[in-house]
CSV table of C-alpha atoms in Angstrom, one decimal:
chain,number,residue,atom,x,y,z
A,1,MET,CA,123.9,14.1,44.8
A,2,LYS,CA,125.4,17.5,44.0
A,3,ARG,CA,125.7,16.6,40.4
A,4,GLY,CA,122.0,15.6,40.2
A,5,ALA,CA,121.0,18.9,41.9
A,6,SER,CA,123.1,20.8,39.4
A,7,SER,CA,121.4,19.0,36.5
A,8,GLN,CA,117.9,19.9,37.9
A,9,VAL,CA,118.9,23.6,38.2
A,10,ASP,CA,120.3,23.6,34.7
A,11,ALA,CA,117.0,22.0,33.5
A,12,MET,CA,114.9,24.6,35.2
A,13,LYS,CA,117.0,27.4,33.7
A,14,ASN,CA,116.8,25.9,30.3
A,15,THR,CA,113.0,25.7,30.7
A,16,ARG,CA,112.7,29.4,31.6
A,17,HIS,CA,115.0,30.3,28.8
A,18,LEU,CA,112.9,28.2,26.3
A,19,LYS,CA,109.8,30.0,27.5
A,20,GLY,CA,111.4,33.4,27.1
A,21,PHE,CA,112.6,32.4,23.6
A,22,LEU,CA,109.1,31.3,22.6
A,23,TYR,CA,107.6,34.5,23.8
A,24,CYS,CA,110.1,36.6,21.8
A,25,ALA,CA,109.7,34.4,18.8
A,26,LEU,CA,105.9,34.8,18.8
A,27,THR,CA,106.2,38.5,19.3
A,28,MET,CA,108.7,38.7,16.4
A,29,ILE,CA,106.2,36.9,14.1
A,30,PHE,CA,103.6,39.5,14.9
A,31,PHE,CA,105.7,42.7,14.8
A,32,GLY,CA,109.1,41.6,13.3
A,33,ALA,CA,110.8,41.6,10.0
A,34,GLY,CA,108.0,39.6,8.3
A,35,LEU,CA,105.0,41.1,10.1
A,36,ALA,CA,103.4,38.1,8.4
A,37,GLY,CA,99.8,39.3,8.1
A,38,ALA,CA,100.8,41.5,5.1
A,39,ALA,CA,100.3,40.1,1.6
A,40,THR,CA,102.7,42.3,-0.2
A,41,PRO,CA,105.8,44.1,1.2
A,42,GLU,CA,105.3,47.9,1.4
A,43,THR,CA,107.7,50.2,-0.3
A,44,LEU,CA,108.6,53.8,0.8
A,45,GLU,CA,106.6,55.1,-2.2
A,46,THR,CA,103.4,53.2,-1.2
A,47,ALA,CA,103.9,54.4,2.3
A,48,TRP,CA,104.1,58.0,1.1
A,49,GLU,CA,100.9,57.5,-0.9
A,50,GLU,CA,99.0,56.1,2.0
A,51,ALA,CA,100.2,58.7,4.4
A,52,LEU,CA,99.4,61.6,2.1
A,53,SER,CA,95.9,60.3,1.2
A,54,GLY,CA,94.5,60.7,4.7
A,55,ASN,CA,96.7,63.3,6.3
A,56,LEU,CA,94.8,66.1,8.0
A,57,GLY,CA,97.6,68.6,7.4
A,58,ILE,CA,97.4,68.0,3.7
A,59,GLN,CA,93.6,68.4,3.8
A,60,ALA,CA,94.0,71.7,5.7
A,61,ALA,CA,96.6,73.0,3.1
A,62,LEU,CA,94.2,72.0,0.2
A,63,GLU,CA,91.4,73.9,1.9
A,64,GLU,CA,93.6,77.0,2.2
A,65,GLN,CA,94.3,76.6,-1.6
A,66,LEU,CA,90.6,76.6,-2.3
A,67,ALA,CA,90.1,79.6,0.0
A,68,ALA,CA,92.8,81.5,-1.9
A,69,LYS,CA,91.3,80.6,-5.2
A,70,ALA,CA,87.9,82.0,-4.1
A,71,GLN,CA,89.7,85.1,-2.9
A,72,VAL,CA,91.2,85.6,-6.4
A,73,LYS,CA,87.8,85.2,-8.0
A,74,GLY,CA,86.3,87.7,-5.6
A,75,ALA,CA,89.1,90.3,-6.3
A,76,ARG,CA,88.6,90.0,-10.1
A,77,ALA,CA,84.9,90.4,-9.7
A,78,GLN,CA,85.4,94.0,-8.5
A,79,ARG,CA,86.0,95.0,-12.2
A,80,ILE,CA,82.5,93.7,-13.2
A,81,PRO,CA,79.6,96.2,-12.9
A,82,ASN,CA,77.4,95.5,-9.9
A,83,PHE,CA,73.6,95.4,-10.0
A,84,ALA,CA,71.3,96.3,-7.1
A,85,LEU,CA,67.6,96.4,-6.5
A,86,ALA,CA,65.8,98.7,-4.0
A,87,ALA,CA,62.3,99.2,-2.7
A,88,LYS,CA,60.9,101.8,-0.3
A,89,HIS,CA,57.5,102.7,1.1
A,90,LEU,CA,57.2,106.4,2.2
A,91,LYS,CA,54.4,107.7,4.5
A,92,LEU,CA,54.4,111.5,5.4
A,93,ASP,CA,52.5,113.2,8.2
A,94,SER,CA,51.1,115.6,5.6
A,95,PRO,CA,51.6,116.0,1.8
A,96,PRO,CA,54.2,118.6,0.9
A,97,THR,CA,52.8,121.7,-0.9
A,98,ILE,CA,54.1,124.8,-2.7
A,99,THR,CA,52.4,128.1,-2.0
A,100,THR,CA,52.6,131.0,-4.5
A,101,ASN,CA,51.1,134.5,-4.6
A,102,PHE,CA,49.5,135.8,-7.7
A,103,ALA,CA,48.8,139.4,-8.2
A,104,LEU,CA,45.2,139.0,-9.0
A,105,GLY,CA,44.1,135.7,-7.5
A,106,GLY,CA,45.9,135.7,-4.1
A,107,PRO,CA,47.9,132.9,-2.6
A,108,LEU,CA,47.8,129.4,-4.3
A,109,SER,CA,48.8,126.1,-2.6
A,110,VAL,CA,49.8,123.1,-4.8
A,111,THR,CA,50.4,119.6,-3.5
A,112,TYR,CA,53.3,118.0,-5.4
A,113,TRP,CA,53.7,114.7,-3.6
A,114,ASP,CA,51.4,112.1,-2.3
A,115,GLU,CA,51.1,111.6,1.5
A,116,GLU,CA,51.9,107.9,0.9
A,117,SER,CA,53.9,106.4,-1.9
A,118,THR,CA,56.1,103.4,-2.9
A,119,TYR,CA,59.4,103.4,-4.8
A,120,TYR,CA,61.1,100.7,-6.8
A,121,GLY,CA,64.5,101.0,-8.3
A,122,ALA,CA,67.5,99.3,-9.9
A,123,SER,CA,71.0,100.5,-10.4
A,124,THR,CA,74.3,99.4,-11.8
A,125,THR,CA,77.8,100.8,-11.2
A,126,LEU,CA,81.0,100.3,-13.1
A,127,PRO,CA,84.3,101.4,-11.5
A,128,LEU,CA,86.2,103.7,-13.9
A,129,TYR,CA,89.2,104.7,-11.8
A,130,THR,CA,90.2,103.4,-8.4
A,131,GLY,CA,93.8,104.6,-8.1
A,132,GLY,CA,95.1,101.1,-8.8
A,133,ARG,CA,93.1,99.6,-5.9
A,134,ILE,CA,91.5,96.8,-7.8
A,135,SER,CA,94.6,95.8,-9.7
A,136,ALA,CA,96.6,95.7,-6.6
A,137,ASP,CA,93.9,93.7,-4.8
A,138,ILE,CA,93.9,91.1,-7.6
A,139,ALA,CA,97.7,90.9,-7.5
A,140,ALA,CA,97.6,90.3,-3.8
A,141,ALA,CA,95.0,87.6,-4.1
A,142,GLU,CA,97.0,85.8,-6.8
A,143,ALA,CA,100.1,86.0,-4.7
A,144,GLN,CA,98.2,84.6,-1.8
A,145,GLN,CA,97.0,81.7,-4.0
A,146,SER,CA,100.6,81.0,-5.0
A,147,ALA,CA,101.7,81.1,-1.4
A,148,ALA,CA,99.0,78.5,-0.5
A,149,THR,CA,100.1,76.2,-3.3
A,150,ALA,CA,103.7,76.5,-2.1
A,151,ASN,CA,102.7,75.8,1.4
A,152,THR,CA,101.0,72.6,0.3
A,153,SER,CA,104.2,71.5,-1.4
A,154,GLN,CA,106.1,72.3,1.7
A,155,THR,CA,103.7,70.3,3.9
A,156,ILE,CA,103.9,67.3,1.5
A,157,SER,CA,107.7,67.3,1.6
A,158,ALA,CA,107.8,67.5,5.4
A,159,ILE,CA,105.3,64.6,5.7
A,160,LYS,CA,107.3,62.5,3.3
A,161,LEU,CA,110.5,63.0,5.3
A,162,THR,CA,108.7,62.2,8.6
A,163,VAL,CA,107.2,59.0,7.1
A,164,ALA,CA,110.6,58.1,5.6
A,165,ALA,CA,112.2,58.5,9.0
A,166,ALA,CA,109.6,56.3,10.6
A,167,TYR,CA,110.0,53.7,7.8
A,168,ILE,CA,113.8,53.6,8.4
A,169,GLU,CA,113.3,53.4,12.1
A,170,VAL,CA,111.2,50.2,11.7
A,171,LEU,CA,114.0,48.7,9.5
A,172,ARG,CA,116.6,49.8,12.0
A,173,ALA,CA,114.6,48.2,14.9
A,174,GLN,CA,114.1,45.0,12.9
A,175,SER,CA,117.9,44.8,12.4
A,176,SER,CA,118.4,45.4,16.1
A,177,VAL,CA,116.1,42.5,16.9
A,178,LYS,CA,118.0,40.2,14.5
A,179,VAL,CA,121.3,41.2,16.0
A,180,ALA,CA,119.9,40.7,19.5
A,181,GLN,CA,118.7,37.2,18.6
A,182,GLY,CA,122.1,36.3,17.2
A,183,HIS,CA,123.6,37.6,20.4
A,184,VAL,CA,121.4,35.3,22.5
A,185,LYS,CA,122.2,32.4,20.2
A,186,SER,CA,125.9,32.9,20.4
A,187,LEU,CA,126.0,33.3,24.2
A,188,ALA,CA,123.7,30.2,24.6
A,189,SER,CA,126.2,28.2,22.5
A,190,HIS,CA,129.0,29.5,24.7
A,191,ARG,CA,127.1,28.5,27.8
A,192,ASN,CA,126.8,25.0,26.5
A,193,ASP,CA,130.5,24.9,26.0
A,194,VAL,CA,131.1,26.1,29.5
A,195,ASN,CA,128.6,23.6,30.9
A,196,ASN,CA,130.4,20.7,29.1
A,197,LEU,CA,133.8,21.8,30.3
A,198,LEU,CA,132.4,22.2,33.9
A,199,ARG,CA,131.0,18.6,33.8
A,200,GLN,CA,134.5,17.5,32.7
A,201,GLY,CA,136.0,19.4,35.7
A,202,LEU,CA,138.0,21.6,33.4
A,203,VAL,CA,136.6,25.0,34.5
A,204,ALA,CA,135.4,26.5,37.7
A,205,ARG,CA,131.7,26.9,38.4
A,206,ASN,CA,131.9,30.7,38.4
A,207,GLN,CA,132.6,30.4,34.6
A,208,LEU,CA,129.1,29.0,34.2
A,209,LEU,CA,127.6,31.7,36.4
A,210,MET,CA,129.3,34.3,34.2
A,211,ALA,CA,127.9,32.7,31.1
A,212,ASP,CA,124.4,32.6,32.7
A,213,VAL,CA,124.6,36.3,33.7
A,214,SER,CA,125.8,37.3,30.2
A,215,LEU,CA,123.0,35.2,28.6
A,216,ALA,CA,120.4,36.8,30.8
A,217,GLY,CA,121.6,40.2,29.8
A,218,ALA,CA,121.4,39.3,26.2
A,219,ARG,CA,117.8,38.1,26.6
A,220,GLN,CA,116.9,41.4,28.2
A,221,ALA,CA,118.6,43.3,25.4
A,222,ARG,CA,116.5,41.2,23.0
A,223,LEU,CA,113.3,42.1,24.8
A,224,GLN,CA,114.2,45.8,24.7
A,225,ALA,CA,115.0,45.6,21.0
A,226,GLN,CA,111.6,43.9,20.4
A,227,HIS,CA,109.9,46.6,22.5
A,228,GLN,CA,111.5,49.3,20.4
A,229,LEU,CA,110.3,47.5,17.2
A,230,GLU,CA,106.8,47.5,18.5
A,231,LEU,CA,107.0,51.3,19.3
A,232,ALA,CA,108.5,52.0,15.8
A,233,GLY,CA,105.7,49.9,14.2
A,234,MET,CA,103.0,51.9,16.1
A,235,GLU,CA,104.5,55.2,15.1
A,236,TYR,CA,104.7,54.1,11.5
A,237,ASN,CA,101.0,53.0,11.5
A,238,ARG,CA,100.0,56.2,13.1
A,239,LEU,CA,101.6,58.3,10.3
A,240,LEU,CA,99.8,56.1,7.7
A,241,ASN,CA,96.5,56.8,9.4
A,242,ARG,CA,95.6,53.2,10.2
A,243,PRO,CA,95.2,51.1,13.4
A,244,LEU,CA,98.3,51.0,15.5
A,245,ASP,CA,98.3,47.1,15.5
A,246,THR,CA,98.2,46.8,11.7
A,247,THR,CA,100.6,44.2,10.5
A,248,PHE,CA,102.9,45.0,7.6
A,249,GLU,CA,106.1,44.0,5.9
A,250,LEU,CA,108.6,46.6,4.6
A,251,MET,CA,111.0,46.4,1.7
A,252,PRO,CA,114.6,47.2,2.6
A,253,ILE,CA,116.0,50.4,1.3
A,254,GLN,CA,119.5,50.7,-0.2
A,255,PRO,CA,121.4,54.0,-0.2
A,256,GLN,CA,121.1,55.9,-3.5
A,257,PRO,CA,124.0,57.8,-5.0
A,258,VAL,CA,124.0,61.6,-5.0
A,259,THR,CA,124.7,62.7,-8.5
A,260,GLN,CA,124.5,66.5,-8.1
A,261,SER,CA,127.3,68.6,-6.8
A,262,LEU,CA,127.0,70.8,-3.7
A,263,SER,CA,126.7,73.9,-5.8
A,264,GLU,CA,124.0,72.3,-7.9
A,265,LEU,CA,122.0,71.3,-4.8
A,266,ASP,CA,122.3,74.9,-3.5
A,267,SER,CA,121.0,76.3,-6.8
A,268,GLN,CA,118.1,73.8,-6.8
A,269,ALA,CA,117.2,74.6,-3.3
A,270,LEU,CA,116.9,78.4,-4.0
A,271,ASP,CA,114.7,77.6,-7.0
A,272,ARG,CA,112.6,74.8,-5.6
A,273,ARG,CA,112.3,75.1,-1.8
A,274,ALA,CA,108.6,75.6,-1.1
A,275,ASP,CA,109.1,77.4,2.2
A,276,LEU,CA,111.3,80.0,0.4
A,277,LYS,CA,108.6,80.5,-2.3
A,278,THR,CA,106.0,80.9,0.4
A,279,LEU,CA,107.9,83.8,1.9
A,280,THR,CA,108.4,85.4,-1.5
A,281,TYR,CA,104.7,85.3,-2.2
A,282,ARG,CA,103.8,86.5,1.3
A,283,ALA,CA,106.1,89.5,0.8
A,284,THR,CA,104.3,90.2,-2.5
A,285,VAL,CA,100.9,90.0,-0.8
A,286,LEU,CA,101.9,92.6,1.8
A,287,GLU,CA,103.4,94.9,-0.8
A,288,LYS,CA,100.2,94.8,-2.8
A,289,ASN,CA,98.1,95.4,0.3
A,290,ALA,CA,100.2,98.5,0.9
A,291,GLN,CA,99.2,99.7,-2.6
A,292,VAL,CA,95.5,98.9,-1.9
A,293,ALA,CA,95.8,101.0,1.3
A,294,ARG,CA,97.4,104.0,-0.5
A,295,ALA,CA,94.8,103.8,-3.3
A,296,ALA,CA,92.1,104.8,-0.8
A,297,SER,CA,93.6,108.3,-0.7
A,298,LYS,CA,93.1,108.7,-4.5
A,299,PRO,CA,89.9,109.7,-6.3
A,300,GLN,CA,87.4,106.9,-6.9
A,301,VAL,CA,85.4,107.4,-10.1
A,302,GLY,CA,82.5,105.3,-11.2
A,303,LEU,CA,79.7,105.3,-13.8
A,304,THR,CA,76.2,104.6,-12.5
A,305,GLY,CA,72.9,103.9,-14.3
A,306,THR,CA,69.6,104.1,-12.4
A,307,TYR,CA,66.0,103.2,-13.1
A,308,LEU,CA,63.4,104.5,-10.6
A,309,HIS,CA,59.6,103.9,-10.5
A,310,HIS,CA,57.3,106.0,-8.2
A,311,ASP,CA,53.8,105.0,-7.4
A,312,ASN,CA,52.7,108.7,-7.2
A,313,ARG,CA,49.4,109.9,-8.5
A,314,ILE,CA,50.6,113.5,-8.8
A,315,LEU,CA,53.5,112.9,-11.1
A,316,ASN,CA,52.8,112.7,-14.8
A,317,ASP,CA,55.7,110.2,-15.4
A,318,ASN,CA,56.4,107.8,-12.6
A,319,ASP,CA,59.4,106.1,-14.4
A,320,ILE,CA,62.8,107.8,-14.3
A,321,LEU,CA,66.0,106.7,-16.1
A,322,ALA,CA,69.3,108.4,-15.1
A,323,ALA,CA,73.0,108.0,-15.8
A,324,HIS,CA,75.8,109.8,-13.9
A,325,VAL,CA,79.5,109.8,-13.2
A,326,THR,CA,80.4,110.0,-9.5
A,327,MET,CA,83.7,110.8,-7.9
A,328,ALA,CA,84.6,110.3,-4.3
A,329,TRP,CA,87.9,111.7,-3.0
A,330,GLN,CA,88.8,111.4,0.7
A,331,VAL,CA,91.2,114.3,0.9
A,332,PHE,CA,92.1,114.0,4.6
A,333,ASP,CA,91.5,111.1,7.0
A,334,GLY,CA,93.9,112.0,9.8
A,335,GLY,CA,96.7,109.9,8.3
A,336,ILE,CA,95.0,106.6,8.6
A,337,THR,CA,95.5,105.6,5.0
A,338,GLY,CA,99.2,106.5,5.0
A,339,GLN,CA,99.9,104.7,8.2
A,340,ARG,CA,98.2,101.5,6.9
A,341,GLY,CA,100.3,101.6,3.8
A,342,ARG,CA,103.5,102.0,5.9
A,343,GLN,CA,102.4,99.2,8.2
A,344,PHE,CA,102.2,96.7,5.2
A,345,GLN,CA,105.5,97.9,3.8
A,346,HIS,CA,107.3,97.2,7.1
A,347,GLN,CA,105.6,93.8,7.3
A,348,ALA,CA,106.8,93.0,3.8
A,349,ALA,CA,110.4,94.1,4.7
A,350,ALA,CA,110.2,91.8,7.8
A,351,VAL,CA,109.2,88.8,5.6
A,352,LYS,CA,112.1,89.6,3.2
A,353,ALA,CA,114.5,89.7,6.0
A,354,ARG,CA,113.3,86.2,7.2
A,355,GLN,CA,113.6,85.1,3.6
A,356,GLU,CA,117.3,86.0,3.5
A,357,GLU,CA,117.9,84.3,6.8
A,358,LEU,CA,116.2,81.2,5.5
A,359,LYS,CA,118.5,81.2,2.4
A,360,ALA,CA,121.5,81.0,4.7
A,361,LEU,CA,119.9,78.3,6.8
A,362,ILE,CA,119.1,76.3,3.7
A,363,SER,CA,122.7,76.4,2.6
A,364,GLN,CA,123.7,75.2,6.0
A,365,GLN,CA,121.1,72.4,5.9
A,366,ILE,CA,122.4,71.2,2.5
A,367,ARG,CA,126.0,71.1,3.7
A,368,ALA,CA,125.1,69.3,6.9
A,369,ALA,CA,123.1,66.7,5.0
A,370,TRP,CA,125.9,66.3,2.4
A,371,LEU,CA,128.5,65.7,5.2
A,372,ALA,CA,126.1,63.2,6.9
A,373,VAL,CA,125.7,61.3,3.7
A,374,ASP,CA,129.5,61.2,3.1
A,375,THR,CA,130.2,60.2,6.7
A,376,ALA,CA,127.5,57.5,6.8
A,377,ARG,CA,128.8,55.8,3.6
A,378,GLU,CA,132.4,55.8,4.9
A,379,ARG,CA,131.1,54.3,8.2
A,380,GLN,CA,129.2,51.7,6.2
A,381,ARG,CA,132.4,50.8,4.3
A,382,LEU,CA,134.5,50.5,7.5
A,383,ALA,CA,131.8,48.6,9.3
A,384,GLY,CA,131.5,46.1,6.5
A,385,LEU,CA,135.2,45.3,6.9
A,386,ASN,CA,134.9,45.0,10.7
A,387,ILE,CA,132.1,42.4,10.4
A,388,GLU,CA,134.3,39.8,8.9
A,389,GLN,CA,137.1,40.4,11.3
A,390,ALA,CA,134.7,40.4,14.3
A,391,GLU,CA,133.2,37.1,13.2
A,392,GLU,CA,136.6,35.5,12.8
A,393,ASN,CA,137.8,36.9,16.1
A,394,LEU,CA,134.8,35.3,17.9
A,395,ARG,CA,135.4,31.9,16.3
A,396,THR,CA,139.0,32.0,17.3
A,397,ALA,CA,138.2,33.0,20.8
A,398,LYS,CA,135.7,30.2,21.2
A,399,ASN,CA,138.1,27.6,19.9
A,400,ARG,CA,140.8,28.8,22.2
A,401,TYR,CA,138.4,28.7,25.1
A,402,ARG,CA,137.5,25.1,24.4
A,403,SER,CA,141.2,24.4,24.3
A,404,GLY,CA,141.6,26.0,27.7
A,405,LEU,CA,143.9,28.7,26.5
A,406,ILE,CA,141.8,31.7,27.5
A,407,THR,CA,139.0,32.5,29.9
A,408,SER,CA,135.3,33.4,29.3
A,409,THR,CA,136.1,37.0,29.6
A,410,GLU,CA,137.9,37.1,26.3
A,411,VAL,CA,135.0,35.2,24.7
A,412,PHE,CA,132.5,37.8,26.0
A,413,GLU,CA,134.7,40.6,24.8
A,414,ALA,CA,134.9,39.0,21.3
A,415,GLU,CA,131.1,38.6,21.3
A,416,ARG,CA,130.7,42.3,22.3
A,417,LEU,CA,132.9,43.4,19.5
A,418,ARG,CA,131.0,41.3,17.0
A,419,ILE,CA,127.6,42.7,18.2
A,420,GLN,CA,129.0,46.2,18.0
A,421,ALA,CA,130.3,45.6,14.5
A,422,HIS,CA,126.8,44.5,13.4
A,423,HIS,CA,125.1,47.5,15.1
A,424,ASP,CA,127.7,49.8,13.5
A,425,LEU,CA,126.9,48.4,10.0
A,426,ASP,CA,123.1,48.5,10.4
A,427,ASN,CA,123.2,52.1,11.8
A,428,ALA,CA,125.6,53.2,9.1
A,429,LEU,CA,123.3,51.8,6.4
A,430,HIS,CA,120.1,53.3,7.8
A,431,ASP,CA,121.8,56.6,8.6
A,432,SER,CA,123.0,56.8,5.0
A,433,VAL,CA,119.5,56.2,3.6
A,434,LEU,CA,118.0,58.8,6.0
A,435,ALA,CA,120.8,61.4,5.3
A,436,THR,CA,120.2,61.0,1.5
A,437,LEU,CA,116.5,61.7,2.0
A,438,GLN,CA,117.3,64.7,4.3
A,439,LEU,CA,119.6,66.0,1.6
A,440,LYS,CA,116.8,65.8,-1.0
A,441,HIS,CA,114.4,67.5,1.4
A,442,ALA,CA,116.9,70.3,2.0
A,443,ALA,CA,117.3,70.8,-1.7
A,444,GLY,CA,113.6,70.8,-2.3
A,445,ILE,CA,113.5,67.7,-4.5
A,446,LEU,CA,112.0,65.2,-2.1
């Protein structure tokens, strides 16, 4: 009677376990390693292309480039003569007159302007000397354009690294699911061994209970791993600007060797890091703005040509042509111009200080990424050796358990070591790939 009840309990447990397995299997088909709805596996390069094509940060950076380009054209246009039209209608309360006294005829009043008249005019002005204001303004605009271009490159590199991290996280999560499935399979096999030995009366019932508890924990770990895979897939889809439930398949990535030396990477970073270039150009912009401000205290000379037409009945010639050279020199403005120049100079000095600080930070980033690559590859080598040993250790433990030489505790420990070895290898592999990409990003070559 007890044996029949035990069989029913085992059957119910197996039914629940089968349902759980089917649920995880179906979820894995949708989100897992295959993500079977995709026709062609995606590579990291295609992921970058898709992410960059619709990224709002890239669009904003490109708009800033267009704005800077327009600023350059506007600054250069200051050298071109301007042309202006003007019209005015004048109405006086009384026409102006000139009164003279003649010795014989007495006083004489002459009207020299109509009480009401209309003026039309056109003028053009060419700047001859501006104290370097226009040249400095053009140089500032060109530096701003270069800064916008460098900022776009910096944004692209940062997005590529973020997408790469999400790509690798999906691969890592897929590996975790596979390891978790293997863990469940191994513990389920051990539970069958325990159940067979229990039926033969060779082990106590608590051995089966221990196996059930361990198997339930493994199934929970599998569900958690599957949940992490779903989250990683959603984040990856979000970065690629597509629906969060889009199915896909990813090509695995193998670690690439680093061929440059540490000093070469340092040199490349100083030459190619976009954020470093951005600070250089921004310092130039501020220095040129200081020159523009100081130029306002110098003479401003221009050549002006004017045509003026009067609708005036009194004048014999209503059309006037004139050319003149004008000079404006603001000798004193209370120190406003000088203070503005000093303001820009101090701001430029602040940017240069941040630039030097960034150089030191870049060197640190390169060395940290270099060490991470080296450490991850050594971890990968050691973990590869541990895998074979852990698998052999588990096989030996299970055989000894079937022979009654050890308890289940040693089997569980051997299984734990095997799972840990697989996790160590997967993490070392993916950490190595990510560290290599981080090193390229730090060197400005991603």
